[in-house]
């Protein structure tokens, strides 16, 4: 693997339910291919999400007080609001008469939820993320009761938006996958976005508090199954390590960014890595882990990419303290005989590197959408809402290295505007509240 240092510049250029209730069989949500069966996406803009007669139930939200703020915004606009808490972190950030603890196990959850919704005549539920087990089961229950499930997720278009869709997000979204749908839309100006003012330090703080309280109160919620490791000591050390690595790589990768965007402009393929536990990887792709993805990309690059091209892997910032692929990439590059053409980095300036890459390879990261904004060709290897002819390369990866293709600027404008209007809220879970102007 190519080791970068500054000399190179000069040399060359992620209440207790009744026991015994049988587990409800979980029908798998539609795959990205099956989702094309929904030709028309919900035509209502996401801001028209509630009715005065709604009786709303909130499940798990983002770690922190976002759902508490959201409930305060909802109360004067709907008939009633309830919240179900699953662990101590949920409880800490949302306490009150309208909050209920669920103390049962996963197997009893669907029946508990179905009964709760019927007794309180719930007309709409809101939750964050549709891949964690409690939420996947909740979406199934909502379908059986014909109740809309409104799902929050990180923004498709970042950093100034968050996502809200009915029924599913990411590869479970009912967004049209046929480019003809978007070609038929008017080419209108993009709506202006206010800065979301997301604060990373706030994210780290809220997460630390959430996991600490959750761990300390695990005696009460002993049947709860979390989708990630719930040990705050381990997580705390990982965040410290992340900070150390950020400081360690910042100066070096600033110089590397300069090197790539000047002397290597249009001579490298960028591969932004996703978080190892990201549901986009674990659920919406065929890869068992990030290493399998790296291995496939590197093998294809070694066999089919032009000899004058470089392969640049960029580590995900959220995964900085939890995983490091340096040794793995170095050994693999040497095995393929491309150690002088492979770079592994952490703190690259992503917009600049996207702008100067000759192509970008992702599983299904939203970085792919950012790449399209820079008109840089993209190859996706997992299920992605933007993977369609005219936006991404539809040929095999082996051919992408030789001919990445082009991005249709007009199709991208129409697709992006549709996303903004129908699925995005201008704001942040950890910054400017998206309903602040209402």
XYZ file of C-alpha atoms in Angstrom, residues 9 12 34 42 44 59 78 151 195 202 267 295 304 329 356:
15
model
C 4.223 16.334 -2.923
C 5.630 13.520 -7.608
C -39.171 -5.194 -5.432
C -46.230 9.536 -1.823
C -47.439 14.757 -0.273
C -40.971 4.706 19.237
C -52.616 16.679 16.981
C -39.612 6.840 9.457
C -27.573 25.651 7.548
C -23.210 17.378 20.735
C -6.060 10.012 -11.816
C -11.450 -7.208 -1.137
C -8.916 -4.193 -14.819
C -5.474 -3.088 2.927
C -11.177 15.649 -8.558
